[in-house]
Short mmCIF file of C-alpha atoms in Angstrom, two decimals:
data_model
loop_
_atom_site.label_atom_id
_atom_site.label_comp_id
_atom_site.label_asym_id
_atom_site.label_seq_id
_atom_site.Cartn_x
_atom_site.Cartn_y
_atom_site.Cartn_z
CA MET Y 61 -33.37 40.11 -34.07
CA ALA Y 62 -36.52 41.78 -35.09
CA GLU Y 63 -38.33 41.01 -31.82
CA PHE Y 64 -35.82 43.32 -29.94
CA GLY Y 65 -37.06 46.31 -31.96
CA ALA Y 66 -40.56 45.58 -30.91
CA HIS Y 67 -39.29 45.26 -27.36
CA LEU Y 68 -37.78 48.73 -27.32
CA THR Y 69 -41.07 50.24 -28.22
CA THR Y 70 -43.11 48.31 -25.38
CA ALA Y 71 -40.68 48.32 -22.43
CA GLY Y 72 -42.31 49.91 -19.48
CA THR Y 73 -41.27 51.23 -16.14
CA GLU Y 74 -41.37 49.25 -12.96
CA GLY Y 75 -44.81 50.51 -12.07
CA ASP Y 76 -46.33 49.74 -15.56
CA GLU Y 77 -46.42 46.08 -15.68
CA LYS Y 78 -49.86 45.32 -16.98
CA PRO Y 79 -50.03 45.37 -20.95
CA SER Y 80 -52.94 46.98 -22.75
CA ILE Y 81 -55.63 44.90 -24.20
CA PHE Y 82 -54.43 45.92 -27.73
CA GLU Y 83 -51.09 44.38 -26.97
CA VAL Y 84 -52.68 41.17 -25.72
CA LEU Y 85 -55.01 40.85 -28.71
CA ALA Y 86 -52.09 41.60 -31.11
CA GLN Y 87 -49.85 38.79 -29.70
CA GLU Y 88 -52.91 36.30 -29.82
CA SER Y 89 -53.53 37.07 -33.48
CA LEU Y 90 -50.00 36.82 -34.55
CA MET Y 91 -49.73 32.97 -34.43
CA THR Y 92 -53.23 32.54 -35.89
CA ALA Y 93 -51.84 34.13 -39.09
CA VAL Y 94 -49.10 31.59 -39.41
CA ARG Y 95 -51.28 28.41 -39.68
CA PRO Y 96 -53.05 29.23 -42.91
CA ALA Y 97 -49.82 30.45 -44.47
CA VAL Y 98 -48.22 27.22 -43.62
CA LYS Y 99 -51.02 25.24 -44.92
CA HIS Y 100 -51.07 27.12 -48.16
CA ALA Y 101 -47.33 26.47 -48.61
CA SER Y 102 -47.83 22.74 -47.96
CA LYS Y 103 -50.74 22.68 -50.50
CA ILE Y 104 -48.51 24.35 -53.19
CA LEU Y 105 -45.82 21.60 -52.67
CA ALA Y 106 -48.45 18.94 -52.75
CA GLU Y 107 -49.84 20.34 -56.06
CA ARG Y 108 -46.45 20.42 -57.73
CA ASN Y 109 -45.56 16.88 -56.76
CA PRO Y 110 -48.40 14.90 -55.10
CA ALA Y 111 -46.32 11.69 -54.77
CA ARG Y 112 -43.38 13.37 -52.87
CA TYR Y 113 -45.10 16.09 -51.04
CA GLY Y 114 -48.65 14.93 -50.69
CA TRP Y 115 -48.05 13.82 -47.12
CA LEU Y 116 -47.19 17.42 -46.04
CA TYR Y 117 -50.70 18.57 -46.83
CA ARG Y 118 -52.35 15.36 -45.38
CA PHE Y 119 -50.47 15.76 -42.07
CA ASN Y 120 -50.08 19.57 -42.07
CA ASP Y 121 -51.75 20.07 -38.68
CA GLU Y 122 -49.61 17.53 -37.00
CA ILE Y 123 -46.48 18.91 -38.49
CA TYR Y 124 -47.31 22.44 -37.54
CA THR Y 125 -48.24 21.40 -34.01
CA LEU Y 126 -44.80 19.74 -33.67
CA LEU Y 127 -42.90 22.70 -34.79
CA ASP Y 128 -45.11 25.06 -32.82
CA THR Y 129 -44.26 22.76 -29.70
CA LEU Y 130 -40.59 23.05 -30.20
CA LEU Y 131 -40.78 26.76 -30.78
CA GLN Y 132 -42.99 27.58 -27.66
CA HIS Y 133 -40.99 25.17 -25.45
CA HIS Y 134 -37.82 26.97 -26.37
CA TYR Y 135 -39.20 30.46 -25.86
CA LEU Y 136 -40.90 29.55 -22.47
CA LYS Y 137 -37.69 27.85 -21.23
CA THR Y 138 -35.47 30.74 -22.47
CA TYR Y 139 -37.54 33.83 -22.04
CA GLY Y 140 -40.57 32.91 -19.91
CA ALA Y 141 -43.01 33.65 -22.64
CA SER Y 142 -44.32 32.30 -25.90
CA PHE Y 143 -42.97 33.49 -29.15
CA ALA Y 144 -45.85 35.98 -29.85
CA GLU Y 145 -45.63 37.41 -26.23
CA ASN Y 146 -41.85 37.73 -26.51
CA PHE Y 147 -42.10 39.48 -29.88
CA TYR Y 148 -44.48 42.13 -28.40
CA GLY Y 149 -42.36 42.72 -25.30
CA LEU Y 150 -44.36 40.74 -22.83
CA LYS Y 151 -43.48 37.90 -20.44
CA ARG Y 152 -45.33 35.42 -18.18
CA ALA Y 153 -45.08 35.70 -14.41
CA PRO Y 154 -46.58 33.68 -11.66
CA ILE Y 155 -49.60 35.26 -10.10
CA HIS Y 156 -47.99 35.18 -6.65
CA GLY Y 157 -44.68 36.45 -7.76
CA GLY Y 158 -41.38 34.77 -8.35
CA LYS Y 159 -39.86 33.05 -11.43
CA LEU Y 160 -41.81 30.95 -14.04
CA GLY Y 161 -41.42 27.36 -12.71
CA HIS Y 162 -41.35 24.16 -14.53
CA GLN Y 163 -44.94 23.49 -13.77
CA HIS Y 164 -46.02 26.83 -15.05
CA GLN Y 165 -44.09 26.24 -18.23
CA LEU Y 166 -45.59 22.75 -18.76
CA LYS Y 167 -49.18 24.00 -18.39
CA SER Y 168 -48.46 26.91 -20.61
CA LEU Y 169 -47.03 24.70 -23.23
CA VAL Y 170 -50.18 22.50 -23.20
CA PHE Y 171 -52.45 25.43 -23.43
CA LEU Y 172 -50.33 27.11 -26.29
CA THR Y 173 -50.00 24.03 -28.55
CA LEU Y 174 -51.94 20.94 -27.59
CA LEU Y 175 -55.28 22.66 -26.72
CA PRO Y 176 -55.44 24.79 -30.04
CA TYR Y 177 -54.77 21.48 -31.91
CA LEU Y 178 -57.46 19.58 -30.32
CA LYS Y 179 -59.91 22.45 -30.80
CA HIS Y 180 -58.92 22.61 -34.48
CA LYS Y 181 -59.55 18.92 -34.90
CA LEU Y 182 -62.90 19.15 -33.19
CA ASP Y 183 -63.91 22.00 -35.45
CA GLN Y 184 -63.04 20.03 -38.45
CA LYS Y 185 -64.92 16.98 -37.14
CA PHE Y 186 -68.10 19.04 -36.48
CA GLU Y 187 -67.92 20.49 -40.04
CA THR Y 188 -67.60 16.94 -41.52
CA LEU Y 189 -70.52 15.75 -39.47
CA GLN Y 190 -72.56 18.68 -40.62
CA GLU Y 191 -71.69 17.97 -44.26
CA GLU Y 192 -72.50 14.26 -43.80
CA GLU Y 193 -75.91 15.06 -42.18
CA ALA Y 194 -76.85 17.41 -45.01
CA ASP Y 195 -75.91 14.90 -47.68
CA ALA Y 196 -77.45 11.94 -46.07
CA GLY Y 197 -80.85 13.72 -45.41
CA GLY Y 198 -82.97 13.32 -42.29
CA ILE Y 199 -84.60 9.97 -42.93
CA ILE Y 200 -81.49 8.22 -44.28
CA GLY Y 201 -79.28 9.64 -41.63
CA ASP Y 202 -81.56 8.61 -38.80
CA ALA Y 203 -81.74 5.05 -40.14
CA ILE Y 204 -77.88 4.86 -40.29
CA GLN Y 205 -77.54 6.40 -36.82
CA GLU Y 206 -79.70 3.75 -35.19
CA GLN Y 207 -77.57 0.99 -36.37
CA SER Y 208 -74.31 2.06 -34.72
CA LEU Y 209 -73.20 3.32 -31.16
CA TRP Y 210 -70.48 5.32 -32.71
CA LYS Y 211 -72.96 7.06 -35.07
CA LYS Y 212 -75.08 7.93 -31.97
CA LEU Y 213 -72.04 9.43 -30.24
CA GLU Y 214 -71.29 11.44 -33.34
CA ARG Y 215 -74.86 12.76 -33.50
CA ALA Y 216 -74.48 13.57 -29.88
CA PHE Y 217 -71.30 15.47 -30.45
CA ARG Y 218 -72.87 17.36 -33.32
CA ILE Y 219 -75.68 18.59 -31.05
CA VAL Y 220 -73.74 19.50 -28.04
CA TYR Y 221 -70.58 20.88 -29.55
CA PRO Y 222 -72.10 24.29 -30.74
CA TYR Y 223 -73.17 24.88 -27.12
CA VAL Y 224 -69.69 23.97 -25.86
CA HIS Y 225 -68.11 26.32 -28.35
CA MET Y 226 -70.47 29.08 -27.51
CA GLY Y 227 -69.79 28.55 -23.83
CA TRP Y 228 -66.02 28.87 -24.39
CA GLU Y 229 -66.25 31.91 -26.44
CA SER Y 230 -68.43 33.48 -23.89
CA ALA Y 231 -65.88 32.75 -21.25
CA MET Y 232 -63.13 34.41 -23.36
CA LEU Y 233 -65.34 37.34 -23.82
CA TYR Y 234 -66.09 37.58 -20.10
CA TYR Y 235 -62.34 37.40 -19.21
CA GLN Y 236 -61.49 40.10 -21.83
CA PHE Y 237 -64.05 42.51 -20.52
CA THR Y 238 -62.94 42.09 -16.84
CA TYR Y 239 -59.36 42.64 -18.01
CA ILE Y 240 -60.25 45.92 -19.76
CA PHE Y 241 -62.11 47.18 -16.70
CA ASP Y 242 -59.27 46.25 -14.38
CA LYS Y 243 -61.37 43.66 -12.55
CA SER Y 244 -58.95 40.80 -13.37
CA GLN Y 245 -55.32 40.09 -14.08
CA TYR Y 246 -56.27 37.48 -16.64
CA HIS Y 247 -57.36 38.16 -20.26
CA SER Y 248 -57.88 34.42 -20.85
CA PRO Y 249 -59.26 31.57 -18.67
CA LEU Y 250 -56.10 29.61 -19.91
CA LEU Y 251 -53.89 31.92 -18.13
CA HIS Y 252 -56.04 31.55 -15.03
CA LEU Y 253 -55.69 27.78 -15.19
CA ALA Y 254 -51.88 28.12 -15.71
CA GLY Y 255 -51.66 30.41 -12.74
CA VAL Y 256 -49.68 33.06 -14.58
CA LYS Y 257 -50.29 36.56 -15.81
CA LEU Y 258 -48.71 38.77 -18.61
CA CYS Y 259 -46.39 41.59 -17.78
CA ASN Y 260 -44.51 44.08 -19.94
CA LEU Y 261 -40.79 43.44 -20.27
CA SER Y 262 -38.67 45.90 -18.37
CA ALA Y 263 -35.36 47.28 -19.77
CA ASP Y 264 -33.40 44.98 -17.53
CA ASP Y 265 -35.38 42.00 -18.93
CA ILE Y 266 -34.44 43.09 -22.51
CA ARG Y 267 -30.78 43.48 -21.64
CA LEU Y 268 -30.81 40.04 -19.99
CA GLN Y 269 -32.21 38.42 -23.20
CA GLN Y 270 -29.43 40.14 -25.12
CA SER Y 271 -26.68 38.94 -22.77
CA LYS Y 272 -24.14 36.31 -23.40
CA GLU Y 273 -25.81 33.85 -21.19
CA ALA Y 274 -29.15 33.95 -22.95
CA LEU Y 275 -27.44 33.52 -26.24
CA GLU Y 276 -25.62 30.60 -25.04
CA THR Y 277 -28.83 28.95 -23.96
CA LEU Y 278 -30.29 29.92 -27.36
CA VAL Y 279 -27.81 27.95 -29.30
CA GLY Y 280 -26.99 24.86 -27.39
CA GLY Y 281 -27.95 24.80 -23.83
CA GLY Y 282 -24.47 24.89 -22.44
CA THR Y 283 -21.74 22.18 -22.55
CA SER Y 284 -22.48 20.06 -19.60
CA ASN Y 285 -24.51 17.56 -21.69
CA GLN Y 286 -22.24 17.38 -24.66
CA GLY Y 287 -21.55 13.91 -25.90
CA ASN Y 288 -24.73 12.26 -24.74
CA LEU Y 289 -28.01 11.66 -26.55
CA ALA Y 290 -30.01 14.00 -24.44
CA GLY Y 291 -27.57 16.80 -25.03
CA LEU Y 292 -27.70 16.20 -28.84
CA LEU Y 293 -31.49 16.06 -28.80
CA GLY Y 294 -31.67 19.31 -26.81
CA LYS Y 295 -29.45 21.10 -29.08
CA ALA Y 296 -31.37 19.72 -32.24
CA ALA Y 297 -34.63 20.95 -30.70
CA ALA Y 298 -33.08 24.23 -29.82
CA PHE Y 299 -31.64 24.56 -33.47
CA THR Y 300 -35.10 23.85 -34.81
CA ALA Y 301 -36.79 26.27 -32.46
CA VAL Y 302 -34.14 29.05 -33.46
CA SER Y 303 -34.73 28.37 -37.16
CA VAL Y 304 -38.53 28.63 -36.78
CA SER Y 305 -38.10 31.83 -34.75
CA SER Y 306 -35.77 33.42 -37.14
CA ALA Y 307 -38.08 32.64 -40.14
CA LEU Y 308 -41.03 34.11 -38.27
CA SER Y 309 -39.08 37.15 -37.10
CA VAL Y 310 -38.15 38.05 -40.76
CA GLY Y 311 -41.65 37.27 -42.14
CA VAL Y 312 -43.80 38.50 -39.18
CA PHE Y 313 -44.59 41.80 -40.70
CA PHE Y 314 -46.18 40.05 -43.65
CA LEU Y 315 -48.31 37.67 -41.67
CA GLN Y 316 -51.31 40.08 -41.34
CA PHE Y 317 -51.35 40.33 -45.18
CA LEU Y 318 -51.23 36.49 -45.50
CA GLU Y 319 -53.84 36.14 -42.94
CA TRP Y 320 -56.20 38.43 -45.00
CA TRP Y 321 -55.16 36.68 -48.32
CA TYR Y 322 -55.57 33.07 -47.36
CA SER Y 323 -58.12 33.10 -44.37
CA GLU Y 324 -61.20 32.65 -46.62
CA GLU Y 325 -61.52 28.86 -47.28
CA ASN Y 326 -63.69 29.51 -50.43
CA GLN Y 327 -61.04 31.69 -51.87
CA ASN Y 328 -58.58 29.04 -51.09
CA THR Y 329 -60.45 26.42 -52.80
CA ALA Y 330 -61.10 28.56 -55.84
CA ARG Y 331 -57.38 29.34 -56.26
CA ALA Y 332 -56.32 25.76 -55.69
CA VAL Y 333 -58.77 24.44 -58.41
CA SER Y 334 -57.81 27.08 -60.89
CA SER Y 335 -54.13 26.71 -60.51
CA LEU Y 336 -54.13 22.95 -61.00
CA PRO Y 337 -52.68 21.68 -64.24
CA ALA Y 338 -55.06 19.71 -66.47
CA PRO Y 339 -54.90 15.95 -65.63
CA PRO Y 340 -53.45 13.43 -68.21
CA PRO Y 341 -56.12 11.55 -70.11
CA PRO Y 342 -57.06 8.09 -69.24
CA VAL Y 343 -54.65 5.37 -70.47
CA VAL Y 344 -56.27 3.34 -73.35
CA LYS Y 345 -55.16 -0.25 -74.06
CA LEU Y 346 -53.94 -1.24 -77.50
CA ASP Y 347 -57.37 -2.90 -78.27
CA GLY Y 348 -59.04 0.53 -77.65
CA THR Y 349 -60.66 -0.44 -74.39
CA ALA Y 350 -60.35 1.04 -71.01
CA PRO Y 351 -62.50 -0.91 -68.63
CA ARG Y 352 -61.42 1.13 -65.60
CA PHE Y 353 -62.30 4.39 -67.29
CA HIS Y 354 -65.47 3.36 -69.09
CA PRO Y 355 -67.72 6.46 -69.16
CA ALA Y 356 -70.31 4.58 -67.19
CA VAL Y 357 -67.82 2.96 -64.64
CA CYS Y 358 -66.67 4.31 -61.33
CA PRO Y 359 -62.94 4.15 -61.26
CA VAL Y 360 -62.88 3.44 -57.49
CA CYS Y 361 -65.37 0.51 -57.10
CA GLY Y 362 -65.26 -0.80 -60.81
CA ARG Y 363 -69.17 -0.99 -61.03
CA VAL Y 364 -71.68 1.17 -63.06
CA ARG Y 365 -71.86 4.56 -61.43
CA THR Y 366 -74.57 5.66 -59.25
CA ASN Y 367 -75.21 9.27 -57.95
CA ASP Y 368 -72.55 10.71 -60.34
CA THR Y 369 -70.18 13.03 -58.72
CA ALA Y 370 -67.24 14.91 -60.29
CA LEU Y 371 -63.96 15.77 -58.45
CA SER Y 372 -63.13 19.30 -59.54
CA THR Y 373 -59.39 18.90 -58.93
CA SER Y 374 -59.10 16.25 -61.52
CA GLY Y 375 -62.22 16.20 -63.63
CA HIS Y 376 -62.98 12.51 -63.13
CA VAL Y 377 -66.38 11.26 -62.33
CA PHE Y 378 -67.26 8.66 -59.45
CA CYS Y 379 -70.02 7.27 -57.44
CA TYR Y 380 -70.70 9.74 -54.62
CA PRO Y 381 -70.23 7.32 -51.81
CA CYS Y 382 -66.97 6.02 -53.32
CA ILE Y 383 -65.34 9.31 -53.95
CA TYR Y 384 -66.71 10.98 -50.59
CA ASN Y 385 -65.32 8.23 -48.53
CA PHE Y 386 -61.88 8.11 -50.36
CA VAL Y 387 -61.36 11.85 -50.32
CA GLN Y 388 -62.34 12.15 -46.65
CA LYS Y 389 -59.81 9.43 -45.77
CA HIS Y 390 -56.99 10.25 -48.13
CA GLN Y 391 -57.51 13.93 -49.03
CA ARG Y 392 -56.43 13.29 -52.60
CA CYS Y 393 -57.73 12.22 -55.94
CA PRO Y 394 -57.52 8.40 -56.39
CA ILE Y 395 -56.47 8.65 -60.00
CA THR Y 396 -54.14 11.88 -60.34
CA GLY Y 397 -53.15 12.19 -56.66
CA TYR Y 398 -53.94 15.83 -56.57
CA PRO Y 399 -54.68 17.22 -53.04
CA SER Y 400 -58.58 17.32 -52.68
CA ALA Y 401 -61.27 17.91 -50.07
CA VAL Y 402 -64.86 17.15 -49.76
CA ASP Y 403 -65.62 20.81 -50.89
CA HIS Y 404 -64.21 19.83 -54.35
CA LEU Y 405 -67.04 17.38 -54.99
CA ILE Y 406 -69.76 18.35 -57.51
CA LYS Y 407 -72.85 16.34 -58.01
CA LEU Y 408 -73.83 15.83 -61.57
CA TYR Y 409 -77.67 15.74 -62.35
CA LEU Y 410 -77.92 13.97 -65.83
CA PRO Y 411 -81.06 13.97 -67.94
CA ASP Y 412 -82.85 10.62 -67.93
#
């Protein structure tokens, strides 16, 4: 596999166990390039067939986290490292020596998959609240927030979260500086909480990974559990992890290019809008009327529109509250089914 080529360039001697800061940062940036690429692929499928593949885009974060969990669990159990760490010739070792135990693997799995998912969701929630506050205005927003305890909690979250985020980033920076100047064995507080450190793979470790026992574990986990449900589920999970691993190993050298190409959300939005096909015209009845698509009627609520807002992915015009709530909840156009986001809303200011 491709990762063994990377291992041969990074395998150190027995006395050179601590990886450099460049290796550490490189393995961390590897998986961050995968998420936008997967999201863009799901967006393309959803644009081609919204009815069949729209759910892939709507639940992209959950699907990605599930696959990432299978992949990381397999690598932690088989190699004692995450996929990115193993690719760059690194492994996890308990701070007090010995082998990586089950508790270390469980903590590492939570910090590798669940915590990034929660942080991603919190970032999205904060951005949504910021947009709602900007659209509602100060006076209207305060009046709404006084009516609901949940709104008060959201307002408190919007105020506190930037400081929490700044504190977390400061902690990450502190650990990286102490790691650079050999004041700590951890480059991240998550490794400290998991009780593990990163080490370079030795030549013996690489030969062990290429041995027959490691390959048997890779493809099925042995034969002792054959015939029962647990064994079949374990083999299915291992097969899924190996498939994802193989795909990443083949495409890993293109991930940095993909990260540069798809990381800017504004560029993503512009490409998505420009690549969408023209929506079909509204259906007109035989008598020439189309009440639902009347020029002055909102297709969502069926009433005369107020605060006209166009959805750029389809071209249809709605009431701002109607289309904002619908897109925020369903992430698609209510008429054409095209994948949409709040960023695609364009307010129209018509002359009186």
